[in-house]
Structure formats: C-alpha cells, structure tokens
mmCIF file with all atom_site columns, C-alpha atoms in Angstrom:
data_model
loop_
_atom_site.group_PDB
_atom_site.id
_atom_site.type_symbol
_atom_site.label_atom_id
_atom_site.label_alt_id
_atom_site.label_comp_id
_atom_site.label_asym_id
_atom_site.label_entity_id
_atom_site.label_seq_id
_atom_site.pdbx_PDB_ins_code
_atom_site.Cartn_x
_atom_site.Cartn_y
_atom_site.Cartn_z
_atom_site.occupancy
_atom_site.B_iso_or_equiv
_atom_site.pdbx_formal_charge
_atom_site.auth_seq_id
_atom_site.auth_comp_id
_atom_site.auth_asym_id
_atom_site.auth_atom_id
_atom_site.pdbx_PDB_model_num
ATOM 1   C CA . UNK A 1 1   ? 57.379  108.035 135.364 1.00 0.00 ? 1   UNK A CA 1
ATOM 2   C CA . UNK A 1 2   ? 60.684  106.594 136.380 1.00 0.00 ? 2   UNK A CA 1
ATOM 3   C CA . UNK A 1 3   ? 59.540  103.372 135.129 1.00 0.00 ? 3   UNK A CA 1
ATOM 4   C CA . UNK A 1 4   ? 59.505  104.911 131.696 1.00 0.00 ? 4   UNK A CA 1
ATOM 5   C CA . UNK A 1 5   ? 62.958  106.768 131.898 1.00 0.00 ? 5   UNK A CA 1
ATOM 6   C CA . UNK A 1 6   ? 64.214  103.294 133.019 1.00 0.00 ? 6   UNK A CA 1
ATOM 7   C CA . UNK A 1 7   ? 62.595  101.628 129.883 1.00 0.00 ? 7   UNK A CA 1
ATOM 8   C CA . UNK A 1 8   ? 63.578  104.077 127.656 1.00 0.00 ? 8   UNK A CA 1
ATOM 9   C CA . UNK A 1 9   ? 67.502  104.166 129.015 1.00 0.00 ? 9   UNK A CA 1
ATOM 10  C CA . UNK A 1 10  ? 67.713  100.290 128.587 1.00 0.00 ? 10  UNK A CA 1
ATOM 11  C CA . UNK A 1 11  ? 66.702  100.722 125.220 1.00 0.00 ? 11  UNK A CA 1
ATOM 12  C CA . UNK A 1 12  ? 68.689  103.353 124.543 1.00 0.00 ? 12  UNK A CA 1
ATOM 13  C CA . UNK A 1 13  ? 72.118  101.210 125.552 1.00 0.00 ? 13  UNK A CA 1
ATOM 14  C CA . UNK A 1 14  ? 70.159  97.453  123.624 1.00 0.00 ? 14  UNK A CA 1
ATOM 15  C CA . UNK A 1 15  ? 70.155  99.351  120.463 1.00 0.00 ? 15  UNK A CA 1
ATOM 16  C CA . UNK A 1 16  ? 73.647  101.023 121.293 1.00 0.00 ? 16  UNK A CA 1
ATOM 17  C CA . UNK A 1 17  ? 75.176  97.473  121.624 1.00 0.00 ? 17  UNK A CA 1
ATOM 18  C CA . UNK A 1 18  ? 73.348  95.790  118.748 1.00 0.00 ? 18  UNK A CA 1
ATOM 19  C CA . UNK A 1 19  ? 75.237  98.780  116.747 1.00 0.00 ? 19  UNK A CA 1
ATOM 20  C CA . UNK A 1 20  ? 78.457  97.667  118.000 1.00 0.00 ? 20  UNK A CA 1
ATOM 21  C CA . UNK A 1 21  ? 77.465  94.133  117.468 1.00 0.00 ? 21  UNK A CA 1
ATOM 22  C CA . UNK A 1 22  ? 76.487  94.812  113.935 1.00 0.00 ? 22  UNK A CA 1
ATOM 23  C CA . UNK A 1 23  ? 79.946  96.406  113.239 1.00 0.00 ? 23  UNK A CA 1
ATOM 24  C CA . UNK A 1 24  ? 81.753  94.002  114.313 1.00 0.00 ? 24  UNK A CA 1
ATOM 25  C CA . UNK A 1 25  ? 81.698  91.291  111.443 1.00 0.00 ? 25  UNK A CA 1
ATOM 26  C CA . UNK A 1 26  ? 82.418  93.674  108.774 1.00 0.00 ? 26  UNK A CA 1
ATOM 27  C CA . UNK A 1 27  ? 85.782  94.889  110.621 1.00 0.00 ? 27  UNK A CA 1
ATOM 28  C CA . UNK A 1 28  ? 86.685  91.406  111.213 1.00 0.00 ? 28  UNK A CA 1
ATOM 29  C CA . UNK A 1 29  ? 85.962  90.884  107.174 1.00 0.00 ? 29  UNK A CA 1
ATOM 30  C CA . UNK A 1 30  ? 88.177  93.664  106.322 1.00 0.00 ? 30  UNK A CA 1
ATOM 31  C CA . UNK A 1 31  ? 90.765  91.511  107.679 1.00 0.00 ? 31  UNK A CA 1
ATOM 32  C CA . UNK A 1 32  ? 90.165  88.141  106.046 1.00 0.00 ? 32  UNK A CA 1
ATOM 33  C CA . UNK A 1 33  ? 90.420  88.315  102.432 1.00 0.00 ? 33  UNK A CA 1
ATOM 34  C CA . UNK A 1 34  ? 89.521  91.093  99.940  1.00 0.00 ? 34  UNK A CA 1
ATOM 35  C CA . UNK A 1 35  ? 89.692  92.379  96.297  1.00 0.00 ? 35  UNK A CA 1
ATOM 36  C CA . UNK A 1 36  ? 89.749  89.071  95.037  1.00 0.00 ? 36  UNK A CA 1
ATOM 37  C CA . UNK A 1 37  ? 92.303  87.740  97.701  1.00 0.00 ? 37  UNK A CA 1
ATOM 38  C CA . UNK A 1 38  ? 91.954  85.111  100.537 1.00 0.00 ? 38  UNK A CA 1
ATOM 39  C CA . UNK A 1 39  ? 93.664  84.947  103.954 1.00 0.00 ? 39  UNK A CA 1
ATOM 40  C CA . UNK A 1 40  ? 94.533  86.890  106.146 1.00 0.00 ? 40  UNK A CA 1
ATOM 41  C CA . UNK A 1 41  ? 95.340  90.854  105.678 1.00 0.00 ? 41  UNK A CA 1
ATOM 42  C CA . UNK A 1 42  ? 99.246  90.996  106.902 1.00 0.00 ? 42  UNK A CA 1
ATOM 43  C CA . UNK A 1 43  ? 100.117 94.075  105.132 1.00 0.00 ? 43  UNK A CA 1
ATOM 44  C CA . UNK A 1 44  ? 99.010  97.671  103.909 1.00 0.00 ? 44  UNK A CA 1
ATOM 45  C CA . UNK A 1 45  ? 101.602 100.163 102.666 1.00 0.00 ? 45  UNK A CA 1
ATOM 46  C CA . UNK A 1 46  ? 101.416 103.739 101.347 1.00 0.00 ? 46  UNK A CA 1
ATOM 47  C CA . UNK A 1 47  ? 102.529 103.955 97.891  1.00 0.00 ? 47  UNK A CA 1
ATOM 48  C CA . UNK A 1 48  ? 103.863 107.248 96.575  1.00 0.00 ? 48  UNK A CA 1
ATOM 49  C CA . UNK A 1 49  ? 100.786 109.152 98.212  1.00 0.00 ? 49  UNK A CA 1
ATOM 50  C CA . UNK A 1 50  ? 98.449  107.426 96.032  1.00 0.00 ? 50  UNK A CA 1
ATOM 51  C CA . UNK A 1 51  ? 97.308  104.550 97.228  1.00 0.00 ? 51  UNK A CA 1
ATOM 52  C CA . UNK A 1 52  ? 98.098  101.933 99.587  1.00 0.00 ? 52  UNK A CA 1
ATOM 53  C CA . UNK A 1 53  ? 99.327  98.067  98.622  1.00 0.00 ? 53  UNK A CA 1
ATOM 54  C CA . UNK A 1 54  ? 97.216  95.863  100.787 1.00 0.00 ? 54  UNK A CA 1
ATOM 55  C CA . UNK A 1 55  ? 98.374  92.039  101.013 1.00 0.00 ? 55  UNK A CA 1
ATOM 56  C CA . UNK A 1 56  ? 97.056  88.819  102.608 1.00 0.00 ? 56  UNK A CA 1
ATOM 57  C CA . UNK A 1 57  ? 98.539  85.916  102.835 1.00 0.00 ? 57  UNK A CA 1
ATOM 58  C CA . UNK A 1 58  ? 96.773  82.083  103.279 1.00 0.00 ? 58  UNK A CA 1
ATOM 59  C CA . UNK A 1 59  ? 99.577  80.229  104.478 1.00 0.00 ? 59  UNK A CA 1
ATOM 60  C CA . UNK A 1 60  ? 101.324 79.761  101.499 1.00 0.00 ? 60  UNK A CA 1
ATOM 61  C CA . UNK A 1 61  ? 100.862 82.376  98.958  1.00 0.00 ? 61  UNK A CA 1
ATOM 62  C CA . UNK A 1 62  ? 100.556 85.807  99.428  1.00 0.00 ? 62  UNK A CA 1
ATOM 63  C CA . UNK A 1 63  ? 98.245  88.203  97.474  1.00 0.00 ? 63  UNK A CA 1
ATOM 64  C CA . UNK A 1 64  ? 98.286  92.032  96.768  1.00 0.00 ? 64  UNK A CA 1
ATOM 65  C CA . UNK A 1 65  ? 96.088  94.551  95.528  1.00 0.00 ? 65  UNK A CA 1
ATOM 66  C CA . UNK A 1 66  ? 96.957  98.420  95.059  1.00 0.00 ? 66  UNK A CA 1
ATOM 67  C CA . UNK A 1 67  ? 93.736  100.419 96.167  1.00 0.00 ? 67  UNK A CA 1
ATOM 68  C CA . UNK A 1 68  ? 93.797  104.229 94.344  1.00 0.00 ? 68  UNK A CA 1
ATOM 69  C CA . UNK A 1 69  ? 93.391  106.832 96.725  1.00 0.00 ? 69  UNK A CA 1
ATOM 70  C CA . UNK A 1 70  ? 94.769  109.642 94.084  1.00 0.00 ? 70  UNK A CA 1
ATOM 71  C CA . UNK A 1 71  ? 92.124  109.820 90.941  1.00 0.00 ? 71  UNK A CA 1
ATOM 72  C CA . UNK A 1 72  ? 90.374  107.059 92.666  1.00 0.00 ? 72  UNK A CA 1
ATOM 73  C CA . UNK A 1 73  ? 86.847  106.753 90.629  1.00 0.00 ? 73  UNK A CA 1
ATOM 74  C CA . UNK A 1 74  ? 89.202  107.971 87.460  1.00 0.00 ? 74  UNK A CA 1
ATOM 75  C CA . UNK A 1 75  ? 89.582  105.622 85.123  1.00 0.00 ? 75  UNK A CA 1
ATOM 76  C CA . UNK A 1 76  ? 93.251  105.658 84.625  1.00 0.00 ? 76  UNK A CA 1
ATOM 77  C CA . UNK A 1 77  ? 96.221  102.788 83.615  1.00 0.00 ? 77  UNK A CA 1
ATOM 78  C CA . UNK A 1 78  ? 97.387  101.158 86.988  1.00 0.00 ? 78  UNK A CA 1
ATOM 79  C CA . UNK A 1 79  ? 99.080  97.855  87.534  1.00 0.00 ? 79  UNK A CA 1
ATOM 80  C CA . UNK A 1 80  ? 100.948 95.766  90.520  1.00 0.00 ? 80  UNK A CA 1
ATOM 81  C CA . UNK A 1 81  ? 103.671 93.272  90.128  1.00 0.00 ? 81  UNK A CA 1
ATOM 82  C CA . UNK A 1 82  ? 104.652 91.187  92.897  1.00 0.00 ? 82  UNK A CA 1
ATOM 83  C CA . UNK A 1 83  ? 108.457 89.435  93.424  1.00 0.00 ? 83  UNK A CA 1
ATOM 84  C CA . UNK A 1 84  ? 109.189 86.238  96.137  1.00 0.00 ? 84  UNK A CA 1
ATOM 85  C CA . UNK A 1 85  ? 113.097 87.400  97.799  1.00 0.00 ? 85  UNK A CA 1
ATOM 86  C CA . UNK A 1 86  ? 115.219 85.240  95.445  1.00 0.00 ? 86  UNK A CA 1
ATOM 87  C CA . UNK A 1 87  ? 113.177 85.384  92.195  1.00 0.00 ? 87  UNK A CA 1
ATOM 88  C CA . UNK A 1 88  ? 114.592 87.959  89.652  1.00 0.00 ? 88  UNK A CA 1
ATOM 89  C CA . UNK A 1 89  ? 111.382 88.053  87.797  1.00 0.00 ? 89  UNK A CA 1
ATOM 90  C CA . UNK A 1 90  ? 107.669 89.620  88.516  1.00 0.00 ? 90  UNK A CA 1
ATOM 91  C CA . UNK A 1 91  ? 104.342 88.427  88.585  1.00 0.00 ? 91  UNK A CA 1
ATOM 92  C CA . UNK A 1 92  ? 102.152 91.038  86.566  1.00 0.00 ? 92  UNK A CA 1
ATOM 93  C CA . UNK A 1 93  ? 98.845  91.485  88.045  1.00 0.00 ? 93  UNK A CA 1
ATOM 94  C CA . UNK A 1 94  ? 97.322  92.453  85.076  1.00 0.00 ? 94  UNK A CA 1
ATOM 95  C CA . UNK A 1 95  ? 97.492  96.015  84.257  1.00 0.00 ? 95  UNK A CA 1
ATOM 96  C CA . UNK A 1 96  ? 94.499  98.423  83.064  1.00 0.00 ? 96  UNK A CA 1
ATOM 97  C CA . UNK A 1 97  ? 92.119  101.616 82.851  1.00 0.00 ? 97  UNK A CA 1
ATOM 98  C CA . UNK A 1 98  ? 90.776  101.056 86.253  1.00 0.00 ? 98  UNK A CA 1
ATOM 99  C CA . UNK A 1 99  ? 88.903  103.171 89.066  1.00 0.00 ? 99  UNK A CA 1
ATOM 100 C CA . UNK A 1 100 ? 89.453  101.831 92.081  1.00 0.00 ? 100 UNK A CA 1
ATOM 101 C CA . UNK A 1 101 ? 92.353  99.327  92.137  1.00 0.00 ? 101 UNK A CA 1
ATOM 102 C CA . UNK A 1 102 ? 94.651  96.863  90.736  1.00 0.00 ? 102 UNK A CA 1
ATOM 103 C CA . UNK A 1 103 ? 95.192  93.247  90.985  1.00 0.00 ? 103 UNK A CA 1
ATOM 104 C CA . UNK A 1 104 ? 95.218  90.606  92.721  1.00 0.00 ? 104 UNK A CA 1
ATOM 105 C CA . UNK A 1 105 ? 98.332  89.441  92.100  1.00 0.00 ? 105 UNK A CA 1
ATOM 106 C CA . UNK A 1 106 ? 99.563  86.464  93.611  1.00 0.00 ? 106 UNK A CA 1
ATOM 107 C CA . UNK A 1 107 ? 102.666 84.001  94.212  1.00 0.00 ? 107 UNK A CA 1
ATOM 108 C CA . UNK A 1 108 ? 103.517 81.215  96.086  1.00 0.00 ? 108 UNK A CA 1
ATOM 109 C CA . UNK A 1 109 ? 105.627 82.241  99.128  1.00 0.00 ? 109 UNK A CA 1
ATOM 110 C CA . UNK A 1 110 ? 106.242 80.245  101.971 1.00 0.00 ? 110 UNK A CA 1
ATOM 111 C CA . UNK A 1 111 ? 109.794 81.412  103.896 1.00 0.00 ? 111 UNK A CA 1
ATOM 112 C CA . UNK A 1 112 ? 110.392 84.131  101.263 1.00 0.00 ? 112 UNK A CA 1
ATOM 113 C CA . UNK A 1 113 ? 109.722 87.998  101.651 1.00 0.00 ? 113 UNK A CA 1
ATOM 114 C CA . UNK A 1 114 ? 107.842 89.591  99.144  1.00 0.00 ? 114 UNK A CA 1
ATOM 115 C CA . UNK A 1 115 ? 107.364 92.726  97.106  1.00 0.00 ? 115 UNK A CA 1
ATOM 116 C CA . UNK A 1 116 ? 105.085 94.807  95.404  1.00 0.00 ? 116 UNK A CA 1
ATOM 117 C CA . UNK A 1 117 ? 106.039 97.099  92.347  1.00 0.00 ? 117 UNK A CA 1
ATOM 118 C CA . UNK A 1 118 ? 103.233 99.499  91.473  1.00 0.00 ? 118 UNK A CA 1
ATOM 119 C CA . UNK A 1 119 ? 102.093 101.878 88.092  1.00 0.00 ? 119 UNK A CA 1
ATOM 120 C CA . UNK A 1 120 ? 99.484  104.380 88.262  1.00 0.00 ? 120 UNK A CA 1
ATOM 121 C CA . UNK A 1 121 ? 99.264  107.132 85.478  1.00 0.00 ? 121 UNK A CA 1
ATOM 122 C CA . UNK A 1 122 ? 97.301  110.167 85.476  1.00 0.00 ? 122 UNK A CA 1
ATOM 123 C CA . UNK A 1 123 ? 94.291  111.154 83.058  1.00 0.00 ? 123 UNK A CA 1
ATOM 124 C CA . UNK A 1 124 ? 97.458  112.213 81.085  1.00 0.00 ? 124 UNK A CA 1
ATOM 125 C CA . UNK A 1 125 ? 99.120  109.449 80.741  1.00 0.00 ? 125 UNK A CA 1
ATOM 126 C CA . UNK A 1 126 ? 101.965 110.239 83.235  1.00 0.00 ? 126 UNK A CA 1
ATOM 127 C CA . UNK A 1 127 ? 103.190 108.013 85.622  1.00 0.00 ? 127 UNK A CA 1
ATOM 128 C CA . UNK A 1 128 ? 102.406 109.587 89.018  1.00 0.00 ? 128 UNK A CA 1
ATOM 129 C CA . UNK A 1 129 ? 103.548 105.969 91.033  1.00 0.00 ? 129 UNK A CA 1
ATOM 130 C CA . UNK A 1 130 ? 105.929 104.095 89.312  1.00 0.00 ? 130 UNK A CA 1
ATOM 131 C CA . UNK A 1 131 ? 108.754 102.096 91.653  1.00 0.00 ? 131 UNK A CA 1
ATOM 132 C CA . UNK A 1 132 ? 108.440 99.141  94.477  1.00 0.00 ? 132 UNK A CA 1
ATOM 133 C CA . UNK A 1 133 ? 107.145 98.670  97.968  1.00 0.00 ? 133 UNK A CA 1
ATOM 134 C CA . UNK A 1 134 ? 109.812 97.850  100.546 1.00 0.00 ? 134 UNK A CA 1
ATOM 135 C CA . UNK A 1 135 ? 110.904 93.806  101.158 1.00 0.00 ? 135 UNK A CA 1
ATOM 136 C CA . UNK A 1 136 ? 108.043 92.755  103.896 1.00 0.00 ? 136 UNK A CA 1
ATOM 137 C CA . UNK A 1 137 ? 106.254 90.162  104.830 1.00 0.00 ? 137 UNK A CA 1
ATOM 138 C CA . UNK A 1 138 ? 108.765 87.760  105.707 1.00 0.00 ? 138 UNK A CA 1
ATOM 139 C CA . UNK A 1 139 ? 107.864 84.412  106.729 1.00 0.00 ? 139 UNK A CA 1
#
C-alpha cells in the first residue's frame, strides 16, 4: 500500500513539472518577436485604456504593434505610427478595419528613442485613442 501512495505521489509531481516545463517555451516566445515583429520585446505601454503598444527591438530597428483590448474582436479603423527622436515625420503602419491589432510598424533606430502614435475608432466612427505614446526606448 505505501508503495502505491509513493508511486502515485511521484507521478503526481513528474506530470506537475512536465506542466511547468511545457509552459515555459511559450513565455519565453512571448518575449522574442510577435505580430509580425522580430527581436526582443523591450516595451509594452497602455494606450488610452484601450490597448497596449508592444515593441521589440533586433538591434537596430525597433518594431511596434498596438494590440485592442477595447472592441477587441470588433472590426473597427485602428492604425500606429512610429517616430525615431530627431525625425519630424512618421512611419504609418498601415491603418485599417481590424479586430485584434495594428501594425507592425517599423524604423531603423539605433541611439535614437522612439515613439508610437496610435488611432482606434469605435463601431461609430469616433476616435476613442487618438494621440502618442511617451519617448522610450532609448538606446
């Protein structure tokens, strides 16, 4: 009988460290590249309460995304624009009717900070985000 509660208790903690095991890589994946970005995930900022500007950078240009968190699975117009410190001009990521997010956008960065600025509308067609992240990511 003890035999068996031993048995059973070491499989109880094998299968409770293959589950950590197994989560694992897809954290670490989170981290390295995403929505159409490579690199490494160096920033992730709130926008207006709805959504959050994630950005990566691979050593020389940096990338950002805006992920919808308000009307997320809504099809509705969003866009990102990105800006290097010293550059009066944006990049346009390529605004549209999307669900889930917007971008990449990307631009060649080494030494400069960067910026995001960031457009989501409502079903309506009013803009419920429309303005800039703070300067970050200086390198």
């Amino acid at each position: 009988m003890r035999i068996r509660k031993a048995i059973a208790a070491l499989s109880v903690t094998a299968l409770a460290s293959l589950g950590t095991i197994a989560a694992a890589p897809a954290a670490q994946a989170a981290l390295t590249g995403g929505y159409g970005c490579s690199g490494s995930h160096i920033w992730s900022g709130n926008v207006g309460g709805a959504g959050t500007v994630h950005t990566y950078y691979d050593g020389s240009t940096n990338c950002s995304v805006f992920v919808k968190d308000t009307y997320a699975g809504v099809k509705t117009y969003t866009d990102i624009y990105i800006q290097k410190s010293g550059d009066s001009g944006w990049i346009d990521g390529g605004g549209g009717y999307y669900t889930t997010y917007a971008g990449p956008v990307s631009i060649y960065a080494p030494g400069a900070c960067i910026r995001e600025w960031v457009i989501e509308n409502n079903p309506s067609g009013d803009n419920i985000v429309y303005g800039p992240t703070p300067w970050h990511s200086c390198s």
